[in-house]
XYZ file of C-alpha atoms in Angstrom:
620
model
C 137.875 200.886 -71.377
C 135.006 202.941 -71.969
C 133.174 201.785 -68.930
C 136.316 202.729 -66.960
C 136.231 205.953 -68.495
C 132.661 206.803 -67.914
C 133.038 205.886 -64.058
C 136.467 207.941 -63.675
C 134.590 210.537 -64.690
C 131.834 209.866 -62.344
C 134.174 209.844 -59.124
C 136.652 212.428 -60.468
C 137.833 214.740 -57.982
C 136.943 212.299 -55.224
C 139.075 211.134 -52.896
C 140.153 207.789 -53.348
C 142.196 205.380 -55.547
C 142.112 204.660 -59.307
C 142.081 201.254 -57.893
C 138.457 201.670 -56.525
C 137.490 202.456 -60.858
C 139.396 199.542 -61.611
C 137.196 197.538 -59.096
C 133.689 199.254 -59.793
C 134.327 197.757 -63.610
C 135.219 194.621 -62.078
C 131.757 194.841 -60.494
C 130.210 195.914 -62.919
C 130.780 193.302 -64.921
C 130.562 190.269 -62.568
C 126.871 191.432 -62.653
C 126.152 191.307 -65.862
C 127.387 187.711 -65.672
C 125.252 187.126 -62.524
C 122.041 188.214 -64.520
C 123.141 185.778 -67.361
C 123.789 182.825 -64.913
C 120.110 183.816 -63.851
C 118.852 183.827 -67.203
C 120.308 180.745 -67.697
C 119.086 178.790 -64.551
C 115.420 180.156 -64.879
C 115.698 178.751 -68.626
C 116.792 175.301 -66.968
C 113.946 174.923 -64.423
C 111.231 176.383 -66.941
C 112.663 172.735 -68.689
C 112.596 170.954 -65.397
C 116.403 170.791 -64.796
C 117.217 171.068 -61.033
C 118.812 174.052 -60.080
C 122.130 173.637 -59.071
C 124.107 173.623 -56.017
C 124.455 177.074 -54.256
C 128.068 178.290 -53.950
C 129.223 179.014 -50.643
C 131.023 182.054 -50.168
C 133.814 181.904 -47.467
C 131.104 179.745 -45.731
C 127.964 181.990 -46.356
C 125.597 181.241 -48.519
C 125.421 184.199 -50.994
C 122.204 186.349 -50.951
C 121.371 189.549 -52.434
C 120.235 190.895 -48.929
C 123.650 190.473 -47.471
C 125.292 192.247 -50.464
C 122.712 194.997 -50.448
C 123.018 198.832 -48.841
C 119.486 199.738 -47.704
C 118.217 203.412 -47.134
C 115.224 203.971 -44.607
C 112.903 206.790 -45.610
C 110.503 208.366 -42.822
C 108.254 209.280 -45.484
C 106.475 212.347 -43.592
C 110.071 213.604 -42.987
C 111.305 212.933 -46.836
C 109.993 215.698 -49.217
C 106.174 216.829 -49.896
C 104.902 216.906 -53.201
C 102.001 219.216 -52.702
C 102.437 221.418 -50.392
C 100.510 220.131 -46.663
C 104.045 220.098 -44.981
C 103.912 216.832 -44.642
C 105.991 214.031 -46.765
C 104.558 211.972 -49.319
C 104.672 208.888 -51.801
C 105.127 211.196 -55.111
C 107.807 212.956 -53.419
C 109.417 210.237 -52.352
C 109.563 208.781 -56.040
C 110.396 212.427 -57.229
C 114.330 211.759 -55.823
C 114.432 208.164 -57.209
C 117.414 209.185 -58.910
C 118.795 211.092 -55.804
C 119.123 207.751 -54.235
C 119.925 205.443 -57.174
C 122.964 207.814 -57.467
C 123.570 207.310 -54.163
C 124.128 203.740 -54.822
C 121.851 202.350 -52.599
C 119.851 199.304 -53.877
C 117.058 198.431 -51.147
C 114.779 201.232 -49.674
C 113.027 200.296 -46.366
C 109.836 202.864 -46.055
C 108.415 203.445 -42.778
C 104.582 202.768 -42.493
C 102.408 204.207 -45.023
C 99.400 202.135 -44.007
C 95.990 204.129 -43.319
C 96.159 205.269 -39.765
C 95.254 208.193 -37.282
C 98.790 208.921 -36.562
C 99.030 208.870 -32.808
C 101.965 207.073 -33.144
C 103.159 208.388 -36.709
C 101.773 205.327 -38.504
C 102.940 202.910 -36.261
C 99.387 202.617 -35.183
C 97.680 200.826 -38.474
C 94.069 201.090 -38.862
C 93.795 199.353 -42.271
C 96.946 197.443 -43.606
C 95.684 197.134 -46.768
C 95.535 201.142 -47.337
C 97.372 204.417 -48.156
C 97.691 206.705 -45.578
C 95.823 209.911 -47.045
C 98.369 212.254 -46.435
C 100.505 210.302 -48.004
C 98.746 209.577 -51.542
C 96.806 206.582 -52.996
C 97.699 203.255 -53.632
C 98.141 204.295 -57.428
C 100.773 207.189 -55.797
C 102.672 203.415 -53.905
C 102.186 201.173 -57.313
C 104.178 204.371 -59.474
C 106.701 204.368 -56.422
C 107.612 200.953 -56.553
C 107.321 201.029 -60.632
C 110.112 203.921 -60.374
C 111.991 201.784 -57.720
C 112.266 198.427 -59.781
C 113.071 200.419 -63.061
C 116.491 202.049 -61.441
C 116.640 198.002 -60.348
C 116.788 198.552 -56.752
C 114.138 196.873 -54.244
C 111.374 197.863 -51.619
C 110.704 196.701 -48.474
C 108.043 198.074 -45.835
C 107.517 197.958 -42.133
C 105.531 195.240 -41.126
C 103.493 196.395 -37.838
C 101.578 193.179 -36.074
C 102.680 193.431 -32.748
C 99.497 195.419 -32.240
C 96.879 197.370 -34.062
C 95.282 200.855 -34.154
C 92.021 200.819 -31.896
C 89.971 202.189 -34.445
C 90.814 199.048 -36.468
C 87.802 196.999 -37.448
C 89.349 194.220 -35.827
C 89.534 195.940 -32.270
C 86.149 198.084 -33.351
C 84.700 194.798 -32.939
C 86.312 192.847 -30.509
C 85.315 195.876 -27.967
C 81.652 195.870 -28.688
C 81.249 193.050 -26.712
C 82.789 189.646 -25.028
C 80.558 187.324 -27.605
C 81.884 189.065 -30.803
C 84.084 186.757 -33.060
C 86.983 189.467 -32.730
C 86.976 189.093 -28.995
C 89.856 187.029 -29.427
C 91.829 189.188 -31.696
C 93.242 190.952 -28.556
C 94.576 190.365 -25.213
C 90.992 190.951 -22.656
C 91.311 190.133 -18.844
C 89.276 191.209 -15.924
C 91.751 193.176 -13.854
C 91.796 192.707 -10.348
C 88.933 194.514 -7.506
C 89.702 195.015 -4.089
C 87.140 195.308 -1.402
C 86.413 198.759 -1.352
C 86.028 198.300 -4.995
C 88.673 199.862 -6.352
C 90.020 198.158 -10.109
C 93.907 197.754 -10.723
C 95.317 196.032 -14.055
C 95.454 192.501 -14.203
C 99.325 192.903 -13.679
C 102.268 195.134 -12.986
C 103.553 195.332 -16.652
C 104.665 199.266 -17.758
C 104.186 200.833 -21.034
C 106.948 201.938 -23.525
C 105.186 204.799 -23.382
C 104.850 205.342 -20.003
C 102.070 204.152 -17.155
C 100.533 201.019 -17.496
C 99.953 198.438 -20.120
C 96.650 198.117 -19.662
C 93.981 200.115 -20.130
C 90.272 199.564 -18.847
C 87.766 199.784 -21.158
C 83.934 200.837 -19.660
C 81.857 198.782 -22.475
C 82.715 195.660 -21.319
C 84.074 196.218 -17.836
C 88.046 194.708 -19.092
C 91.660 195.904 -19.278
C 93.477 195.212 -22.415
C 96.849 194.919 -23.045
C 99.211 197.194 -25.204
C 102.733 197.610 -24.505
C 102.718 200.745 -26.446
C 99.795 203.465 -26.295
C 96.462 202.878 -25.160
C 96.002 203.644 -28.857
C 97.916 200.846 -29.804
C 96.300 197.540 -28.241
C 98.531 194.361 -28.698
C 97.098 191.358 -31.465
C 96.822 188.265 -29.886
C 99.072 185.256 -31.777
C 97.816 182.635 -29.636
C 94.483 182.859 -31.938
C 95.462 181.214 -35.430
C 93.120 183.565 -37.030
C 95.174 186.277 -36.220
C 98.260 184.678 -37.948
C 95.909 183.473 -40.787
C 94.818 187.643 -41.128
C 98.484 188.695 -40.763
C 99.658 185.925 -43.797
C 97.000 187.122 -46.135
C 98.609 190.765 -45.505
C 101.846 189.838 -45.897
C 101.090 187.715 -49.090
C 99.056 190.897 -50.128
C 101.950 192.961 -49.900
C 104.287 190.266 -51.349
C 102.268 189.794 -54.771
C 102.559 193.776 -55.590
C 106.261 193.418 -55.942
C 107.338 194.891 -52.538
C 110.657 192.545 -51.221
C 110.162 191.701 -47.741
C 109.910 193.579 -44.245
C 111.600 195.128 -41.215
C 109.189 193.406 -38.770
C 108.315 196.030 -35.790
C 109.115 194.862 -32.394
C 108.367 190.987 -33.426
C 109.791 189.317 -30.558
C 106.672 190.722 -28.655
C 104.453 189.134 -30.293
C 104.270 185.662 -27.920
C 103.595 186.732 -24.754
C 105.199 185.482 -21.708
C 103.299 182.204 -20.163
C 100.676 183.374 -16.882
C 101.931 186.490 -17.925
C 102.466 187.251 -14.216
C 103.875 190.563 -12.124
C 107.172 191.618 -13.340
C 109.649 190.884 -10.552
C 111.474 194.180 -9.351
C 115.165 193.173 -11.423
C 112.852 192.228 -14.746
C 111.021 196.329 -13.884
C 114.659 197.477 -14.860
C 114.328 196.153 -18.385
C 110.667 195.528 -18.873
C 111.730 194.573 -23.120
C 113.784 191.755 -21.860
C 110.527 190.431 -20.141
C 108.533 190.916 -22.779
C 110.343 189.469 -25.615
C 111.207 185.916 -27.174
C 107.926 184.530 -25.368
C 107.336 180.758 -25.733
C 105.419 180.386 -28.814
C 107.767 183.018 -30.936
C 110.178 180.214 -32.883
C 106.734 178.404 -33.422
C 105.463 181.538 -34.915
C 107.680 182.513 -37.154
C 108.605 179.076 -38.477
C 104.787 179.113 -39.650
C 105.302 182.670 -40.893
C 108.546 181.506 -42.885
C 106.587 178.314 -44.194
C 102.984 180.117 -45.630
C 104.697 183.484 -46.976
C 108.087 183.769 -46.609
C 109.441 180.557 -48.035
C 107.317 181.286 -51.280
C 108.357 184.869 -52.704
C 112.716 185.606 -53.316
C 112.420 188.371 -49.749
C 113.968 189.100 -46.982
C 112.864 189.423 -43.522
C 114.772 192.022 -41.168
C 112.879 192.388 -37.294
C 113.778 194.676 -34.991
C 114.555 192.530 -32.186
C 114.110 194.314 -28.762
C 114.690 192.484 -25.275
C 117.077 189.830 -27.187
C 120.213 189.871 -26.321
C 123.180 188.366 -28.464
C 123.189 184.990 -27.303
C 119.313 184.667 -28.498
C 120.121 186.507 -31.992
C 120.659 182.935 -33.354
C 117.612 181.277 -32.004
C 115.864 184.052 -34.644
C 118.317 184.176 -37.725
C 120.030 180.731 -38.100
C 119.030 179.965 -41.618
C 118.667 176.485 -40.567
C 115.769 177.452 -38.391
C 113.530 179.086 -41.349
C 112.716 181.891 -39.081
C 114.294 185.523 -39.653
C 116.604 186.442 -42.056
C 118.572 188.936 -40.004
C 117.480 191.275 -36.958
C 118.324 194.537 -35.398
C 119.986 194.251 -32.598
C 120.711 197.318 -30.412
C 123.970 197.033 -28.104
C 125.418 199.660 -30.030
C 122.726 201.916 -31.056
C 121.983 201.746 -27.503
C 125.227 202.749 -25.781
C 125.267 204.707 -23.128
C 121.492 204.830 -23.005
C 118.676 204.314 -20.575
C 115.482 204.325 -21.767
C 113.138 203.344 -19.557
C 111.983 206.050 -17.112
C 113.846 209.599 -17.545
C 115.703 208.891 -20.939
C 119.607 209.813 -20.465
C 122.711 209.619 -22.844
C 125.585 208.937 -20.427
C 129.730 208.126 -21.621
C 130.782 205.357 -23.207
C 134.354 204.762 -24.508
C 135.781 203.375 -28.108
C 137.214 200.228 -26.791
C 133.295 198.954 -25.423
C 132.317 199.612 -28.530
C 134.397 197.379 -30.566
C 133.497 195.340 -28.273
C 130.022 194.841 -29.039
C 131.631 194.168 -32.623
C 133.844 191.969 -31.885
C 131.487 189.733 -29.761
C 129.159 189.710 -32.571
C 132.048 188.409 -34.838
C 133.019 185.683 -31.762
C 129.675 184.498 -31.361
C 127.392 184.412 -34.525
C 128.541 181.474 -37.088
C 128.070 181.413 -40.764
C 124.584 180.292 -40.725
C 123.759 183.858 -38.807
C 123.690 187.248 -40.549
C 124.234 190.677 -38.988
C 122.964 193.941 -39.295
C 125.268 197.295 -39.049
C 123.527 200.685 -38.098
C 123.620 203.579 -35.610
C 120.823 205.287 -36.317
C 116.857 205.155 -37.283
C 113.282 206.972 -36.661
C 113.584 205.922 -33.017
C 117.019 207.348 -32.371
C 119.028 210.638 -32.145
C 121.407 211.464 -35.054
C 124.812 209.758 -35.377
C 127.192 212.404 -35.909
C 125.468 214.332 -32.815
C 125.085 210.963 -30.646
C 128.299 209.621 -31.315
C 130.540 212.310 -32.887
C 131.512 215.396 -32.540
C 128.878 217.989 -34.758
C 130.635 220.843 -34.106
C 131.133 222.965 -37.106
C 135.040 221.858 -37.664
C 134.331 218.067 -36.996
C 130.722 217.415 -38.197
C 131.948 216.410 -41.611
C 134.891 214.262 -40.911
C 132.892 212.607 -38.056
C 130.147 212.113 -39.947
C 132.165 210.288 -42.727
C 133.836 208.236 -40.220
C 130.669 206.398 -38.819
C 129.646 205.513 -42.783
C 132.963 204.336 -43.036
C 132.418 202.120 -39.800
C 128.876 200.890 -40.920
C 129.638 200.096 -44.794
C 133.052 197.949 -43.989
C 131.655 196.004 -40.959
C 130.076 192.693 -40.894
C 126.817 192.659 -41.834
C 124.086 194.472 -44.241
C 124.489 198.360 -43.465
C 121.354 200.327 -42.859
C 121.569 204.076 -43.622
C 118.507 206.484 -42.470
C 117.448 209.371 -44.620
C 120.058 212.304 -43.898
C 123.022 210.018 -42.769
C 124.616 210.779 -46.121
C 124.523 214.437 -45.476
C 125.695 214.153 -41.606
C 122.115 216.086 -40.336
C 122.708 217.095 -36.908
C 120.283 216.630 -33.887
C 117.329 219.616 -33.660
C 117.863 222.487 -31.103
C 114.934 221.409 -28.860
C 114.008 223.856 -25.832
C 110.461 223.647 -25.096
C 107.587 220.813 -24.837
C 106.111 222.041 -27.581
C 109.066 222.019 -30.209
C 108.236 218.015 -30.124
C 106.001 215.990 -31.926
C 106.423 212.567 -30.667
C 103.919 210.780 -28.246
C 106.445 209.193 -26.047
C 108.404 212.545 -25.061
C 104.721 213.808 -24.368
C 103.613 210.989 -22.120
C 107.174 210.912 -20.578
C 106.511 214.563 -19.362
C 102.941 214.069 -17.699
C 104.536 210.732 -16.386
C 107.562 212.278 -14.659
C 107.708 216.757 -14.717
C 103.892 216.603 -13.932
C 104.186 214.262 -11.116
C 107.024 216.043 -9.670
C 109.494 213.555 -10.295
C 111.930 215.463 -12.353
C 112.110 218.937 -12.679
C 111.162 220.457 -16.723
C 114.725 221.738 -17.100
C 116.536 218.271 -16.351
C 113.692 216.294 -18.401
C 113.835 218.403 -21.562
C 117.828 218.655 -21.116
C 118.190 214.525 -21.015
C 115.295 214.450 -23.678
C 116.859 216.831 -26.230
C 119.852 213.899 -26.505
C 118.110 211.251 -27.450
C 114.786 212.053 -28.375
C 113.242 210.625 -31.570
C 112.313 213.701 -33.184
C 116.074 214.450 -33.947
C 115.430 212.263 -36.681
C 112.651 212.734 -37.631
C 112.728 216.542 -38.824
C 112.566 217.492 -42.393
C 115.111 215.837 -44.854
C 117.336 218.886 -45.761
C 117.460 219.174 -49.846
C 118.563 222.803 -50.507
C 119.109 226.333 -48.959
C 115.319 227.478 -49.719
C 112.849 228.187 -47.627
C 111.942 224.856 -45.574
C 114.716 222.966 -46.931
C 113.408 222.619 -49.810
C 110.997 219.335 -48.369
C 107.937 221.767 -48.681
C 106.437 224.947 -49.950
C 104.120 225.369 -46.940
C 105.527 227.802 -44.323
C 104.163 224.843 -41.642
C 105.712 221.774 -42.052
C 104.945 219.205 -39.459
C 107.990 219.308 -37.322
C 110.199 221.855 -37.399
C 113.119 221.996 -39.899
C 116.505 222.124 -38.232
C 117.745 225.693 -39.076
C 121.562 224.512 -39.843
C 119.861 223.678 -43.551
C 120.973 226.531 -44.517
C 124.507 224.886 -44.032
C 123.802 221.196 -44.386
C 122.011 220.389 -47.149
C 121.826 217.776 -50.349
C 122.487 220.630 -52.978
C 125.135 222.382 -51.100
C 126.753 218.707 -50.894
C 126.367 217.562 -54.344
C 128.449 220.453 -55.896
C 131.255 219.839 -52.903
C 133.670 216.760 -53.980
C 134.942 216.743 -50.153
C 130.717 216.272 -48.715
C 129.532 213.759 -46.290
C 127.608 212.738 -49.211
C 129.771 212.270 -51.802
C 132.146 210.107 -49.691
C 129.602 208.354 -48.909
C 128.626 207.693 -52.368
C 132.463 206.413 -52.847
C 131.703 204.025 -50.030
C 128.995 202.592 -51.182
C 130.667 201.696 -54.599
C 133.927 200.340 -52.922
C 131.356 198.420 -50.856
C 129.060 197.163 -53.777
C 132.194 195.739 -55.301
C 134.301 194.509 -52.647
C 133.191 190.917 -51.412
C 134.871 191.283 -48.626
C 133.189 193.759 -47.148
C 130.269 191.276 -47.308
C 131.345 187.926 -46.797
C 135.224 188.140 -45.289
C 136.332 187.493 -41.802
C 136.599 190.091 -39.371
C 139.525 191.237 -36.925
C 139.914 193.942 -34.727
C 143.609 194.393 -34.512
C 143.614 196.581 -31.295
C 140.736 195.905 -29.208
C 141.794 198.164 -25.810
C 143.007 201.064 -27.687
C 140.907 204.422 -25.989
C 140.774 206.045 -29.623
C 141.804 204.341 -32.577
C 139.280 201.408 -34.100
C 141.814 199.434 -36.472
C 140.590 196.230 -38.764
C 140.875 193.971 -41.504
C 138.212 192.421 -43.395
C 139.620 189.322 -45.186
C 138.248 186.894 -48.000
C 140.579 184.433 -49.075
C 143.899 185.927 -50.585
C 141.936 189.180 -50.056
C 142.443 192.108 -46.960
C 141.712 194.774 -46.436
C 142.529 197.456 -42.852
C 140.426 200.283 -41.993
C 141.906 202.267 -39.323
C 139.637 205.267 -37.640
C 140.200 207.637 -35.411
C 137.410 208.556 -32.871
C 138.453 211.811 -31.114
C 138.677 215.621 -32.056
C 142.784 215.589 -31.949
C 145.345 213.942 -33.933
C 146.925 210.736 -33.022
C 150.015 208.925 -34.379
C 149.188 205.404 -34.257
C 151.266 202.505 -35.124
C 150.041 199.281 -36.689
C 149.916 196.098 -34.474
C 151.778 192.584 -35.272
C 154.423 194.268 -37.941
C 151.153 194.980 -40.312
C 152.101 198.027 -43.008
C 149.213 200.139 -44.063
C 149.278 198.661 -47.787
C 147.732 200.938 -50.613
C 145.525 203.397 -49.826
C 142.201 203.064 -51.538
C 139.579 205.433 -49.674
C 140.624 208.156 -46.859
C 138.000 211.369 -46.224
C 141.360 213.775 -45.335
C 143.883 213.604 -48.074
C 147.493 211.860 -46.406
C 151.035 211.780 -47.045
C 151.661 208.481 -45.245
C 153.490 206.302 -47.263
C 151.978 202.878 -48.497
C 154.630 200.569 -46.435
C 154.054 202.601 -43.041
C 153.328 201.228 -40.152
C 153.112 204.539 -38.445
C 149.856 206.670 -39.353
C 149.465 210.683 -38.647
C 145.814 210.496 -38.151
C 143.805 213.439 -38.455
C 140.934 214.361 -36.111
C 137.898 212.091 -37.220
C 139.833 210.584 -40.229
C 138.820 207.246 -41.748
C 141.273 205.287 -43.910
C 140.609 202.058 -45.969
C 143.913 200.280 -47.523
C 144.160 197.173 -49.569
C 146.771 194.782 -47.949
């Protein structure tokens, strides 16, 4: 009883049920008895006893990575510790306890390797280095101390797609066409017409805008890079390439970090010939660029020299695959990925290629991306659940409503949606709080080397006038999440003393903000804290079977999450006006463990009075 005491008085004030304490014991305690039946088994096998059999759980085979709740941090965005305006490592383990209280348990951190930042890190120059502005590798080895000690894990990007070009690899594989790093990269000739004239060896486009290829004078030869020119693309034909990228990995690995989100890894086999884009592939240039022929073989070899060998897990962020390739990565019979990103939903309403736009989308498309991913992945498949990263616009402004009456209960609603899904929920930095998308205007309020390319590529052309390019960009730009995490009402937030941090604060801190949050029981973040516990302890959240009760309804996103004798409805309502909605197939609501709006609604009704934005979770 004095566990449940201590953890009522955690949550009191908070709206949900006594039932949820009851449960967080109940968790509580089933791992304490999962680090004895460790204890236990590692005793056995230091004795030679085989381990034994692994029990499935409603089918799935049980792994910590499917029952964990992992936190992104942008770590230039997350809070500086001395003063440049510009994130760090020691601030970063300075709220440790912020986020162990938020009850997350795996923190992904966005590059931190050495790098000249055209591409905010994303553009390594030395894997095996701190980024200066960031700290030292003695600032990482005290941030991952500080993360194992409040026992929750680390994992970091994992960027070999392609390189920086002042990498020593690409240093030398330009100085000439004999040098042993020739190879490292993707070199052709390019094509020469009579009069002369040079032209890429191929029509392929640039996420970034213009071409792919770049020509470089030294040695008369384009080379590829589907991002920057910066950026030039490894090649994983060469098996010293994939020998240099294990012995990072493994480097990684044996410091204690637990696994990676793998950047764009489908790109990494390149299509066969790699010929001219046809003009259908030139509306989706990812699709043609990903899942190339040699990718299984690649990552099979990846799984068998480093992955297979440390207790990790492996998340890649699988652009250009659609559903119906997700299990050619992730089946755990194929030894490949543990999981991926895919981005139907993320994506919705979204064109990305040429002038970025934001256009409608309706409730019942998608649950439908949900509910296909429930139809078509099996048990030997695992699923990810987000809405937002460092490459996307904020949630609550993307997909909600962030004015100042429905930001919060909108806000709470997509948490709601991501931590009772299928799948392992990933929450970016400011989620919790419900940050809102920046007031861009101008060019120069942006930071990010894709909006600036985009502009010379299509206002400077005369393509698209400034005022429609900067209106479409301001939606879905990647510097909406990317500004300053908001930590108090001071001056900049409270992420930095300077008076220059490097990208502009949003100026609603003032309003949204961790301390304001912390002292208000009805905050985006402390409901989200409450759904993270109901989560941590609920298996079915994790493991059960999914159903989406009403799968045409224009507002209301009804389901039940079910594990054996277990089931549990969450019913949301996705629109800025009240709706009475009445449970399909005879269901009653059942007892109401979690709702962001207090409710009157009896247990047994079938008929709910749903607020604007309100969430609901019931136990059947």
């Amino acid at each position: 009883m004095s566990e449940l005491n201590s953890v009522e008085k955690l949550f009191r004030g908070r709206h949900f049920d006594r039932e949820v304490i009851i449960l967080c014991v109940r968790w509580y305690l089933r791992y304490k008895l999962t680090l004895l039946r460790i204890a236990i088994v590692g005793g056995l096998l230091s004795l030679g006893v085989p381990a034994p059999a692994q029990r499935l759980i409603n089918g799935y085979e049980p792994k910590w990575w499917k029952e964990a709740v992992v936190y992104q941090i942008y770590p230039r965005s997350f809070k500086d510790s001395n003063g440049d305006g510009i994130g760090d490592l020691p601030g970063i383990t300075s709220k440790l306890d912020y986020l162990q209280k938020l009850g997350v348990n795996v923190l992904w951190l966005s590059p931190h390797f050495d790098s000249p930042n055209v591409d905010n890190g994303y553009d390594i120059r030395d894997y095996r280095k701190v980024m200066t502005e960031f700290g030292t590798m003695d600032d990482f080895d005290a941030l991952l101390a500080g993360i194992k000690q409040r026992h929750m894990r680390l994992i970091i990007d994992l960027v070999v797609n392609h390189t920086s070009d002042e990498n020593k690899w690409f240093v030398e594989s330009q100085s000439s066409k004999t040098n042993p790093y020739r190879d490292f990269y993707i070199w052709r000739p390019g094509h020469t017409a009579p009069d002369g004239t040079r032209t890429p060896p191929n029509n392929y486009p640039s996420y970034f805008s213009g071409s792919a290829w770049t020509l470089d004078p030294k040695t008369d030869e384009y080379y590829l890079h589907y991002f920057t020119a910066k950026q030039p693309d490894l090649n994983w034909a060469n098996p010293k390439v994939r020998e240099e990228v294990f012995s990072l990995m493994r480097f990684w690995l044996d410091k204690g970090v637990s696994g990676f989100r793998m950047d764009v890894i489908p790109l990494i086999s390149k299509p066969t010939g790699m010929p001219d884009l046809t003009p259908e592939q030139l509306k989706a240039p990812p699709n043609a660029y990903a899942n190339g022929p040699h990718l299984a073989e690649y990552l099979r070899e990846m799984d068998h020299e480093v992955l297979s060998k440390y207790d990790d897990m492996s998340v890649g962020e699988a652009t250009g695959t659609t559903l119906a390739q997700t299990g050619n990565l992730v089946d755990d019979r194929r030894h490949e990925l543990n999981m991926i990103f895919s981005f139907d939903a993320i994506k919705l309403g979204r064109s990305d290629f040429g002038l970025s736009t934001l256009g409608p989308w309706s409730v019942p498309e998608l649950k439908a991306i949900y509910d296909s991913h429930a139809r078509v992945l099996t048990k030997h498949d695992w699923d990810t659940v987000f809405l937002s990263n460092h490459d996307n616009p904020r949630i609550v402004s993307t997909f909600g409503d962030d004015s100042p009456a429905m930001r919060v209960p909108s806000a709470k609603l997509f948490e709601t949606m991501i931590l009772t899904l299928r799948g392992t929920p990933f929450l970016f930095e400011g989620d919790e709080l419900g940050m809102t998308d920046f007031p861009f205007k101008t060019l120069a309020d942006y930071d990010d080397i894709a909006v600036k390319n985009a502009y010379k590529a299509l206002v400077d052309t005369g393509k698209v006038s400034a005022q429609a390019f900067l209106s479409a960009e301001a939606k879905v730009a990647r510097d909406n999440a990317r500004t300053p995490m908001q930590w108090d009402s001071s001056p900049q937030a409270g992420f930095t003393t300077s008076t220059h941090p490097w990208l502009a604060v949003n100026p609603n801190y003032e309003q949204i903000n961790a301390a304001q949050e912390e002292s208000d029981p009805a905050s985006v973040l402390n409901y989200v804290r409450a759904l993270v516990a109901l989560r941590a302890h609920t298996l079915a959240f994790v493991y059960g079977d999914f159903e989406d009760l009403d799968p045409q309804h224009p507002h209301v996103f009804a389901y039940t999450r079910t594990l054996g004798d277990e089931k549990y409805l969450v019913v949301e309502n996705f629109r800025s006006t009240s709706v009475t909605y009445t449970l399909p197939n005879n269901l009653t609501a059942g007892k109401l463990l979690l709702s962001d709006i207090p409710t009157s609604d009896q247990a047994n009704t079938r008929t709910l009075n749903l607020a604007p934005w309100e969430s609901r979770i019931y136990k059947q």
